[in-house]
């Protein structure tokens, strides 16, 4: 069994090139159809994400596997580009390296943000599309099935996925959850309606938040967000009242100056006794930094959250060697199994061939012996002797083949065996 | 019933649980939370057996009753260990035991110190007011102890969040909201317990002497403790004067410290006991007993052969 991978990823290819070479879902389907026509004897899976465009190929025999140059050319031609323009950034991997790369990608060890969970579903989706397009069959099934197993092992046996690494998710899962047991009874105020605020609201709603109020100068944007999160809208004039009632404030305006001064905040909270958590996700900041000195007020800025992000990313990276060990184990296990599987077909065919010859000779001999009225017992003894002879003749080459399963010569030996015994595989 | 169970058995379980909690600071250990809950459960089981033996098999009274300071303190520790087990089970990755187990051990220490003190009511009869008095004050003390634990946790958690030091693996604490809620619960419950204890104490004094002994040590101290606790409860309850989270935490800790002083004074007095020699304040005899107890080095819990019931 032979595998290869050609493609471009965030490691060596800038975003401008990746954008040009990326495939939409429809384009993937189209490309797979063309691959089937162009390389009918091999299997293909095309993985296209914002960080990579990779084409995996597999074939049962080496000569059936397309050359990396052909595959690279196919991918660039699809986008009316020239391979020579992007050849420098092209990654080509063969055999074990290609399989290891697939496992690393699926386990999110090759991702831009190590441990991000999305890549596994993208890998699965790519494989499913290939199955639908009938460009993936038994070989790809083995490789992608194992890639999923590897990803699960890495997720379960390491802590690589356990820490969050985006500012909004950290704001909710690691900061807000240290303050609040539940979110369904909390008054949440979103000031401004930036992307970061929207993302944070998404996590809060997932955590159970229900009472959400949005204040934004652009009412249309507020209404759109309010509809999305079943929130209420307040006008900018009602800011003081909203600040007074809030348990959690998220601020994401694009104001160049702080919009909440110490005095404004103090006055608005003068009759509020509860603690308040402020997530100031705006740059520049929306809240005056001195507000943090007020008792029972906890103010977190983007920088504070970014520090947690960085720490979590470092923590994930410490898990990398452990994860790579798992991948290496699985790669060698997978290759061994592949070797056994591919040599298994040849061995079976060899035995069948030997058996056919044995049966033919036995038949001929039995017919002759019938003329001499040989006893049935003698016939049986002759048959046993023929069996033993075939087994003894086949044993040394087959043993050597099995013993060399882990060696690099295995493929050559298998090929020699096929030629020497003129084995024809279906 | 399992008559070999002694204080040492559950004390050891609690100490191991505390060591497991403390080991979070030193190293990672798979299954630590499970081991912690298991040790607490084992300790609580032994503790319960010990109490059953004390209350049902070690007395001639028809119904179980608190007959001395030793039982009172061991029962208080039992209540706290139930709370500790439930909270640890519900929040296995939070270091709640680190704050609660030392208090349980402290109460068991108090129990050991008061082991030789005279019983409350040597006649062994079950009476309504003494039981109300003992149990309500026990509940007040238990919740005061919980207040100390949750108040301390609140201060640590709040200071950490103020400094933006996000929880690390070694010391993870419950959310501020939960801690605040527990502080309130302990404050309200201990106030109710103290109120009942004070009323029942006054009734007991009335019954004993025919007139109220308003200025006896027990009444004065319980009243003072109750007043502070009530003030805190009112401050927590009234929306216009509601305390901040840290203020509440300081309040419950102060309440506990005052409780320790009062309990110390009550323990060295002859409060609740009969047939003991004492001077007009009732303290001299108590001081003498505790001093003797400390001097005679009978605090070795593990080596005490008389613990078995």
XYZ file of C-alpha atoms in Angstrom:
735
model
C 0.000 0.000 0.000
C 1.356 3.411 -0.975
C 0.408 6.846 0.268
C 1.359 10.368 -0.624
C 0.374 13.896 0.271
C 0.917 17.125 -1.605
C -0.256 20.517 -0.461
C 0.271 23.921 1.020
C -0.159 24.812 4.680
C 0.303 27.760 7.015
C 3.829 26.520 7.820
C 5.393 27.603 4.526
C 2.661 29.310 2.560
C 1.454 32.869 3.139
C -2.242 33.590 3.421
C -2.423 35.252 -0.027
C -1.352 32.009 -1.725
C -3.505 29.817 0.500
C -6.511 31.963 -0.363
C -5.876 31.477 -4.099
C -5.495 27.713 -3.772
C -8.350 27.109 -1.327
C -11.310 24.966 -2.412
C -14.911 25.704 -1.525
C -17.162 22.751 -0.728
C -18.544 22.733 -4.275
C -15.054 23.005 -5.736
C -13.908 20.000 -3.654
C -16.691 17.888 -5.187
C -15.763 19.078 -8.660
C -12.038 18.416 -8.064
C -12.749 14.902 -6.800
C -14.716 14.087 -9.926
C -11.825 15.284 -12.079
C -9.331 13.305 -9.977
C -11.359 10.159 -10.545
C -11.090 10.660 -14.287
C -7.446 11.648 -14.284
C -6.133 9.062 -11.764
C -8.640 6.180 -11.831
C -6.291 3.663 -10.196
C -5.638 5.663 -7.032
C -7.750 6.924 -4.143
C -7.855 10.617 -3.206
C -9.050 12.865 -0.366
C -8.889 16.644 -0.664
C -8.675 18.621 2.595
C -9.155 22.347 2.257
C -9.323 24.648 5.318
C -8.283 28.225 5.902
C -4.839 27.007 6.948
C -4.177 24.221 4.461
C -4.962 22.680 1.069
C -3.792 19.066 1.042
C -4.419 16.244 -1.378
C -3.923 12.725 0.000
C -3.496 9.845 -2.453
C -3.272 6.105 -1.974
C -2.776 3.106 -4.238
C -2.211 -0.616 -3.797
C 0.852 -0.526 -6.071
C 3.506 2.094 -6.459
C 3.093 2.567 -10.203
C -0.582 3.333 -9.696
C 0.161 6.204 -7.320
C 0.258 9.588 -9.123
C 3.519 11.494 -8.950
C 3.598 14.505 -6.585
C 4.298 16.728 -9.566
C 1.117 15.506 -11.271
C -0.958 16.118 -8.146
C 0.544 19.558 -7.513
C -0.094 20.445 -11.100
C -3.676 19.211 -10.848
C -4.354 21.439 -7.822
C -2.883 24.563 -9.397
C -4.529 23.918 -12.764
C -7.883 23.731 -11.026
C -7.413 27.332 -9.903
C -5.903 28.410 -13.240
C -2.593 28.965 -11.503
C 0.892 27.897 -12.408
C 2.634 25.274 -10.291
C 6.013 26.903 -10.841
C 4.757 30.007 -8.952
C 4.005 28.012 -5.803
C 6.381 25.086 -6.126
C 8.669 26.507 -3.461
C 5.909 26.370 -0.858
C 4.615 22.956 -1.928
C 5.003 20.166 0.613
C 5.231 16.635 -0.731
C 5.298 13.619 1.539
C 5.422 9.916 0.763
C 4.606 6.696 2.588
C 5.208 6.844 6.327
C 5.712 10.633 6.282
C 2.378 11.168 4.564
C 0.573 8.955 7.062
C 2.270 10.641 10.014
C 1.320 14.025 8.606
C -2.326 12.978 8.271
C -2.355 11.775 11.886
C -0.701 14.983 13.089
C -3.237 17.086 11.205
C -6.219 15.116 12.545
C -4.874 15.307 16.113
C -4.502 19.080 15.681
C -0.754 18.940 16.268
C -0.040 20.564 12.919
C -2.603 23.344 13.407
C -1.758 27.004 13.706
C -3.259 26.873 17.199
C -2.212 23.491 18.539
C -5.134 21.597 19.996
C -7.962 23.431 18.212
C -10.878 21.051 17.969
C -12.278 22.081 14.591
C -9.688 20.349 12.421
C -10.823 16.803 13.213
C -14.318 17.516 11.961
C -12.806 19.105 8.837
C -10.695 15.990 8.243
C -13.762 13.775 8.670
C -15.800 15.987 6.334
C -13.079 15.794 3.677
C -13.037 11.999 3.891
C -16.838 11.787 3.733
C -16.881 13.989 0.625
C -14.285 11.713 -0.976
C -16.443 8.686 -0.158
C -19.459 10.378 -1.711
C -17.363 11.245 -4.768
C -16.159 7.640 -4.872
C -12.513 8.667 -4.793
C -11.942 7.087 -1.390
C -12.137 3.373 -0.834
C -10.499 0.686 1.323
C -7.032 2.269 1.602
C -8.266 5.731 2.497
C -10.787 4.178 4.840
C -7.964 2.525 6.772
C -5.887 5.686 6.955
C -8.682 8.109 7.880
C -10.289 5.681 10.312
C -6.966 5.405 12.084
C -6.456 9.178 11.936
C -9.711 9.614 13.871
C -8.572 7.050 16.436
C -5.240 8.837 16.829
C -6.995 12.182 17.312
C -9.211 10.676 20.000
C -6.231 9.083 21.756
C -4.376 12.383 21.769
C -7.454 14.168 23.101
C -8.011 11.602 25.857
C -4.443 10.899 26.889
C -3.048 14.419 26.823
C -4.317 17.778 28.020
C -3.761 19.376 24.662
C -7.431 20.248 24.112
C -8.335 21.023 27.695
C -7.374 24.669 27.919
C -9.220 27.332 26.037
C -7.243 29.681 23.889
C -9.571 32.343 22.530
C -10.254 35.542 24.459
C -14.081 35.193 24.496
C -14.023 31.539 25.544
C -11.518 32.276 28.322
C -13.601 35.257 29.430
C -16.542 32.940 30.062
C -15.022 29.582 30.967
C -12.070 30.675 33.072
C -12.945 34.155 34.362
C -16.721 34.541 34.606
C -17.099 31.004 35.963
C -14.816 31.917 38.879
C -17.398 34.547 39.842
C -20.723 33.009 39.008
C -22.184 29.587 39.680
C -24.881 30.100 37.088
C -25.680 32.648 34.425
C -29.429 32.275 33.950
C -30.242 34.708 36.769
C -27.505 37.245 36.025
C -28.008 40.626 34.414
C -25.562 40.841 31.555
C -24.824 44.133 29.862
C -23.077 44.363 26.508
C -21.783 47.841 25.687
C -20.975 48.143 21.999
C -21.643 45.348 19.599
C -18.236 44.358 18.289
C -17.285 40.914 17.088
C -15.549 40.072 20.353
C -18.685 41.023 22.306
C -20.851 38.879 20.053
C -18.521 35.917 20.451
C -18.511 36.354 24.242
C -22.315 36.517 24.262
C -22.415 33.285 22.296
C -20.393 31.529 25.004
C -22.501 33.117 27.749
C -25.751 31.991 26.120
C -24.266 28.486 25.835
C -23.523 28.719 29.575
C -27.190 29.562 30.249
C -27.313 33.388 30.209
C -30.837 34.750 29.651
C -31.040 38.346 30.841
C -28.931 40.173 28.295
C -29.119 43.880 27.550
C -27.301 45.548 24.682
C -26.344 49.200 24.472
C -24.873 50.425 21.240
C -24.847 53.695 19.350
C -25.772 51.856 16.157
C -29.320 50.699 16.865
C -29.544 48.507 13.756
C -26.558 46.461 14.905
C -28.055 46.234 18.432
C -31.325 44.962 17.025
C -29.590 42.351 14.934
C -27.639 41.071 17.943
C -30.692 41.279 20.200
C -32.656 39.100 17.808
C -29.822 36.598 17.639
C -29.448 36.270 21.420
C -33.023 37.099 22.535
C -31.640 40.166 24.279
C -33.109 43.538 25.164
C -31.930 46.862 23.814
C -31.331 50.077 25.726
C -30.520 53.489 24.403
C -27.268 55.179 25.243
C -29.127 57.488 27.671
C -29.979 54.530 29.859
C -26.335 53.574 30.409
C -26.268 54.595 34.097
C -29.311 52.458 34.966
C -27.929 49.528 33.023
C -24.561 49.790 34.793
C -26.340 49.816 38.164
C -28.301 46.652 37.464
C -25.572 44.589 35.814
C -23.761 41.626 37.361
C -21.532 41.167 34.331
C -20.529 43.903 31.915
C -18.861 43.261 28.567
C -17.601 46.270 26.715
C -16.398 46.261 23.123
C -16.904 49.742 21.705
C -14.435 51.309 19.302
C -14.351 54.577 21.208
C -10.873 56.170 21.205
C -11.361 57.354 24.826
C -12.666 55.514 27.928
C -16.445 55.882 27.965
C -16.926 54.945 31.637
C -15.057 57.172 34.053
C -14.501 56.368 37.719
C -17.068 58.968 38.813
C -19.712 57.815 36.364
C -19.238 54.215 37.459
C -19.191 55.064 41.172
C -22.368 57.104 40.876
C -24.192 54.502 38.870
C -23.231 51.715 41.285
C -23.797 53.719 44.450
C -26.958 51.816 45.316
C -25.788 48.422 44.098
C -24.336 46.084 46.670
C -23.416 43.030 44.627
C -20.079 42.308 43.038
C -19.667 43.150 39.393
C -17.380 41.625 36.812
C -16.316 43.860 33.940
C -14.798 42.350 30.811
C -13.380 45.324 28.958
C -12.597 43.764 25.600
C -12.196 47.062 23.780
C -8.913 48.438 22.470
C -8.423 51.201 23.535
C -10.123 50.430 26.824
C -13.692 51.571 27.562
C -13.390 51.632 31.372
C -11.151 53.902 33.375
C -8.418 51.696 34.853
C -8.864 53.222 38.347
C -12.311 51.567 38.588
C -10.514 48.386 39.595
C -9.746 49.963 42.979
C -13.437 49.977 43.953
C -14.409 47.184 46.334
C -16.301 44.253 44.797
C -15.490 45.441 41.285
C -13.396 43.105 39.174
C -12.108 44.590 35.939
C -10.458 42.459 33.254
C -9.019 43.881 30.045
C -8.053 42.186 26.788
C -4.442 42.120 27.960
C -5.404 40.230 31.127
C -7.313 37.682 29.099
C -4.578 37.477 26.485
C -2.125 36.540 29.251
C -4.359 33.610 30.152
C -4.547 32.686 26.445
C -0.768 32.712 26.152
C -0.387 30.655 29.299
C -2.864 28.100 27.993
C -1.120 27.937 24.632
C 2.182 27.312 26.437
C 0.494 24.640 28.535
C -0.770 22.984 25.356
C 2.674 23.071 23.841
C 4.091 21.217 26.836
C 1.748 18.371 25.888
C 3.083 18.265 22.354
C 5.888 15.671 22.890
C 3.479 13.302 24.616
C 1.009 13.708 21.761
C 3.738 13.146 19.173
C 4.748 9.927 20.917
C 1.178 8.681 20.547
C 1.200 9.607 16.852
C 4.513 7.799 16.298
C 3.204 4.671 18.024
C 0.077 4.714 15.901
C 2.025 5.310 12.678
C 4.276 2.300 13.219
C 1.285 0.180 14.230
C -0.609 1.314 11.164
C 2.297 0.620 8.802
C 2.832 -2.833 10.251
C -0.816 -3.641 9.792
C -0.676 -2.290 6.230
C 2.340 -4.445 5.434
C 0.618 -7.520 6.826
C -2.480 -6.669 4.890
C -0.662 -6.134 1.575
C 1.624 -9.187 1.936
C -1.389 -11.202 3.083
C -2.932 -10.972 -0.392
C 0.299 -12.141 -2.068
C 0.785 -14.989 0.393
C -2.784 -16.130 -0.079
C -2.381 -16.073 -3.851
C 0.920 -17.986 -3.640
C -0.676 -20.680 -1.518
C -3.597 -20.945 -3.921
C -1.209 -21.279 -6.854
C 0.771 -23.999 -5.039
C -2.453 -25.748 -4.129
C -3.662 -25.703 -7.720
C -0.375 -27.297 -8.899
C -0.537 -29.851 -6.087
C -4.146 -30.787 -6.909
C -3.322 -31.145 -10.609
C -0.333 -33.410 -9.961
C -2.240 -35.382 -7.381
C -5.103 -35.933 -9.775
C -2.699 -37.140 -12.458
C -0.964 -39.521 -10.060
C -4.210 -40.853 -8.604
C -5.520 -41.700 -12.092
C -2.351 -43.696 -12.821
C -2.419 -45.495 -9.496
C -6.034 -46.544 -10.054
C -4.811 -48.790 -12.830
C -2.620 -50.601 -10.266
C -5.462 -50.951 -7.808
C -3.697 -49.098 -5.047
C -5.416 -49.091 -1.686
C -7.326 -45.968 -0.535
C -4.984 -45.655 2.425
C -1.989 -45.245 0.087
C -3.785 -42.441 -1.782
C -4.326 -40.637 1.491
C -0.679 -41.008 2.440
C 0.377 -39.608 -0.942
C -1.940 -36.597 -0.495
C -0.454 -35.911 2.938
C 3.040 -36.160 1.513
C 2.171 -33.656 -1.233
C 0.764 -31.246 1.364
C 3.906 -31.541 3.468
C 6.089 -30.998 0.446
C 4.234 -27.802 -0.565
C 4.298 -26.473 3.010
C 8.009 -27.212 3.416
C 8.816 -25.526 0.120
C 6.787 -22.418 0.927
C 7.716 -22.088 4.568
C 11.224 -20.501 4.220
C 10.273 -17.702 1.785
C 7.063 -16.886 3.667
C 8.840 -16.854 7.018
C 11.490 -14.519 5.653
C 8.764 -12.270 4.266
C 6.947 -12.125 7.583
C 10.146 -11.507 9.536
C 11.047 -8.606 7.287
C 7.679 -6.913 7.783
C 9.289 -4.041 9.705
C 12.254 -3.627 7.354
C 12.545 -1.239 4.457
C 13.203 -4.170 2.098
C 9.802 -5.652 2.642
C 8.229 -4.049 -0.418
C 11.150 -5.209 -2.618
C 10.946 -8.725 -1.246
C 7.230 -8.838 -1.831
C 7.716 -7.664 -5.383
C 10.488 -10.266 -5.931
C 8.238 -12.988 -4.583
C 5.498 -11.979 -6.997
C 7.923 -12.049 -9.919
C 9.697 -15.269 -8.952
C 6.486 -17.210 -8.536
C 4.647 -15.243 -11.210
C 1.872 -14.325 -8.840
C -0.926 -12.374 -10.428
C -3.117 -10.409 -8.026
C -6.689 -9.645 -8.968
C -21.563 -2.324 67.231
C -17.950 -2.137 65.875
C -16.837 -1.309 69.393
C -13.189 -0.949 68.382
C -13.919 2.312 66.515
C -12.210 5.171 68.301
C -11.565 8.872 67.690
C -8.162 7.878 66.285
C -9.833 5.996 63.397
C -11.712 8.913 61.894
C -9.107 11.448 62.971
C -6.547 9.552 60.892
C -8.901 9.478 57.870
C -9.422 13.227 58.098
C -5.685 13.846 58.435
C -5.017 11.725 55.327
C -7.761 13.648 53.471
C -6.096 16.905 54.504
C -2.700 15.647 53.332
C -4.285 14.682 49.995
C -5.723 18.182 49.683
C -2.384 19.762 50.551
C -0.553 17.532 48.073
C -2.254 19.465 45.235
C 0.452 22.077 45.778
C 3.228 19.534 45.332
C 2.423 17.133 42.533
C -0.178 15.886 40.077
C -1.898 12.675 41.101
C -4.463 10.859 39.006
C -7.495 9.862 41.054
C -6.701 12.262 43.870
C -10.266 13.590 44.039
C -11.602 10.052 44.225
C -9.132 9.169 47.012
C -10.070 12.356 48.841
C -13.794 11.651 48.737
C -13.102 8.030 49.731
C -11.023 9.074 52.779
C -13.672 11.556 53.866
C -16.380 8.922 53.417
C -14.392 6.360 55.413
C -13.751 8.922 58.137
C -17.408 9.909 58.254
C -18.471 6.282 58.446
C -16.157 5.605 61.396
C -17.231 8.897 62.958
C -20.902 7.908 62.648
C -20.248 4.477 64.182
C -18.441 6.134 67.071
C -21.365 8.481 67.678
C -23.918 5.687 67.478
C -21.913 3.814 70.102
C -21.698 6.940 72.242
C -25.361 7.881 72.042
C -27.133 4.541 71.857
C -24.872 2.005 73.543
C -22.826 4.118 75.936
C -25.746 5.568 77.904
C -28.557 4.464 80.134
C -30.877 7.218 78.883
C -33.951 6.072 76.926
C -33.178 8.457 74.087
C -29.856 9.844 72.881
C -28.784 13.123 74.446
C -25.752 15.351 74.597
C -24.320 14.520 77.983
C -20.931 16.231 77.946
C -18.658 18.638 76.088
C -16.766 15.760 74.496
C -19.872 14.409 72.757
C -20.961 17.919 71.855
C -17.686 18.687 70.075
C -17.483 15.271 68.372
C -21.049 15.734 67.115
C -20.167 19.202 65.813
C -17.164 17.767 63.957
C -19.447 15.074 62.523
C -21.841 17.696 61.133
C -18.946 19.574 59.549
C -17.498 16.430 58.041
C -20.867 15.679 56.383
C -20.806 19.180 54.902
C -17.203 18.667 53.827
C -17.967 15.343 52.150
C -20.995 16.681 50.271
C -19.164 19.799 49.104
C -16.048 17.867 48.091
C -18.151 15.290 46.252
C -19.963 18.047 44.351
C -16.782 20.022 43.636
C -14.010 17.416 43.541
C -11.449 19.736 41.949
C -11.942 22.597 44.395
C -9.847 22.712 47.539
C -12.765 23.000 49.963
C -11.327 20.399 52.325
C -8.200 22.458 52.770
C -10.277 25.010 54.648
C -12.846 22.733 56.286
C -10.817 19.762 57.492
C -8.561 21.813 59.821
C -11.715 23.107 61.527
C -13.012 19.546 61.925
C -9.656 18.551 63.419
C -9.817 21.612 65.675
C -13.219 20.567 67.002
C -11.910 17.054 67.615
C -9.030 18.680 69.507
C -11.549 20.574 71.628
C -13.358 17.276 72.203
C -10.142 15.660 73.361
C -9.373 18.560 75.705
C -12.803 18.387 77.269
C -12.845 14.618 77.577
C -12.492 14.509 81.357
C -14.936 17.290 82.089
C -17.980 16.575 84.184
C -21.203 15.661 82.292
C -23.943 18.240 81.706
C -26.759 16.356 83.410
C -25.757 13.326 85.384
C -29.377 12.167 85.956
C -29.592 10.807 82.378
C -33.155 12.008 81.802
C -34.263 13.391 78.471
C -35.521 16.953 78.817
C -36.761 19.378 76.217
C -34.974 22.662 76.986
C -31.489 21.303 77.615
C -31.669 19.453 74.281
C -32.903 22.569 72.462
C -30.160 24.588 74.169
C -27.373 22.123 73.332
C -28.470 21.350 69.786
C -29.216 24.934 68.748
C -25.872 26.157 70.047
C -24.197 23.221 68.342
C -25.840 24.193 65.050
C -24.799 27.813 65.605
C -21.202 26.760 66.244
C -21.164 24.438 63.215
C -22.410 27.164 60.895
C -20.051 29.645 62.486
C -17.225 27.243 61.617
C -18.559 26.937 58.061
C -18.662 30.730 57.976
C -14.973 30.823 58.871
C -14.096 28.337 56.129
C -16.171 30.042 53.435
C -15.199 33.529 54.591
C -11.517 32.591 54.297
C -12.116 31.006 50.891
C -13.930 34.151 49.765
C -11.063 36.404 50.826
C -8.496 34.234 49.038
C -10.607 33.913 45.893
C -11.573 37.569 45.816
C -8.007 38.753 46.335
C -6.805 36.396 43.620
C -9.432 37.598 41.166
C -8.696 41.216 42.005
C -5.036 40.577 41.247
C -6.130 38.686 38.095
C -4.349 35.570 39.178
C -6.635 33.040 37.556
C -7.142 29.751 39.390
C -4.368 27.259 38.960
C -4.493 23.548 39.361
C -3.012 23.649 42.865
C -5.677 25.769 44.567
C -9.030 25.938 42.879
C -11.854 27.404 44.908
C -15.621 27.627 44.349
C -17.083 30.618 42.504
C -17.414 33.858 44.464
C -21.190 33.697 44.102
C -21.312 30.278 45.784
C -18.973 31.395 48.571
C -21.077 34.487 49.183
C -24.195 32.359 49.318
C -22.566 29.993 51.828
C -21.408 32.920 53.949
C -24.977 34.216 54.092
C -26.349 30.777 54.871
C -23.874 30.284 57.710
C -24.537 33.767 59.065
C -28.334 33.396 59.028
C -28.323 29.864 60.415
C -25.857 30.605 63.174
C -27.925 33.655 64.170
C -31.069 31.527 64.381
C -29.156 28.872 66.341
C -27.790 31.469 68.734
C -31.242 32.993 69.203
C -32.701 29.598 70.104
C -29.703 28.797 72.295
C -30.052 32.118 74.113
C -33.795 31.740 74.678
C -33.465 28.130 75.826
C -30.533 29.109 78.066
C -32.612 31.805 79.753
C -35.458 29.327 80.200
C -33.050 26.831 81.743
C -31.774 29.443 84.154
C -35.325 30.365 85.073
C -36.216 26.805 85.754
C -33.157 26.046 87.820
C -33.280 29.010 90.143
C -36.795 30.286 89.913
C -35.558 33.607 88.539
C -33.576 34.741 85.503
C -29.787 34.895 85.922
C -29.307 37.645 83.341
C -25.681 38.217 84.171
C -24.436 34.653 84.285
C -21.408 34.060 82.017
C -23.276 31.828 79.549
C -26.172 34.256 79.027
C -23.962 37.331 78.682
C -21.582 35.712 76.190
C -24.313 34.076 74.141
C -26.168 37.377 74.074
C -23.047 39.224 72.879
C -22.406 36.599 70.201
C -26.030 36.700 69.140
C -26.018 40.518 68.953
C -23.002 40.585 66.651
C -24.419 37.829 64.520
C -27.820 39.546 64.328
C -26.217 42.838 63.323
C -24.374 41.058 60.530
C -27.529 39.259 59.419
C -29.491 42.514 59.330
C -26.703 44.191 57.373
C -26.804 41.320 54.877
C -30.573 41.352 54.653
C -31.412 45.043 54.409
C -30.952 46.106 50.770
C -30.087 49.701 51.676
C -27.239 48.641 53.973
C -26.139 45.421 52.326
C -22.529 44.535 52.947
C -19.964 43.977 50.242
C -18.634 40.472 49.696
C -15.356 41.048 51.517
C -17.121 42.794 54.404
C -19.381 39.767 54.827
C -16.351 37.507 54.777
C -14.600 39.586 57.433
C -17.790 39.589 59.485
C -18.136 35.809 59.603
C -14.450 35.434 60.430
C -14.782 37.975 63.247
C -17.877 36.104 64.443
C -15.870 32.923 64.571
C -13.027 34.536 66.499
C -15.488 35.891 69.013
C -17.068 32.451 69.209
C -13.677 30.913 69.982
C -13.194 33.345 72.867
C -16.681 32.695 74.195
C -16.345 28.955 73.795
C -12.998 29.063 75.564
C -14.506 30.980 78.459
C -17.515 28.663 78.609
C -15.323 25.560 78.500
C -13.154 26.653 81.383
C -16.213 27.648 83.385
C -18.583 25.158 84.949
C -21.315 26.124 82.460
C -23.868 23.401 81.893
C -22.323 21.106 84.478
C -23.526 20.072 87.907
C -21.804 18.836 91.014
C -18.534 20.623 90.405
C -16.592 22.808 92.728
C -16.244 26.352 91.509
C -15.863 29.895 92.726
C -18.499 32.592 92.055
C -17.530 32.979 88.381
C -17.236 29.280 87.842
C -13.913 29.690 85.983
C -11.303 28.620 88.533
C -12.272 24.997 88.510
C -12.401 24.869 84.726
C -9.002 26.522 84.364
C -7.596 24.035 86.785
C -9.032 21.071 84.878
C -7.803 22.204 81.471
C -4.365 23.084 82.835
C -4.120 19.697 84.480
C -5.265 18.037 81.286
C -2.621 19.820 79.229
C 0.091 19.164 81.772
C -0.590 15.484 82.094
C 0.166 15.102 78.393
C -2.913 13.038 77.713
C -3.329 14.577 74.299
C -1.803 11.656 72.530
C -4.913 10.612 70.683
C -3.489 7.549 69.071
C -2.131 6.062 72.252
C -5.202 6.603 74.398
C -6.451 3.137 75.350
C -9.674 4.451 76.869
C -11.047 5.653 73.549
C -12.566 2.381 72.546
C -16.175 2.129 73.481
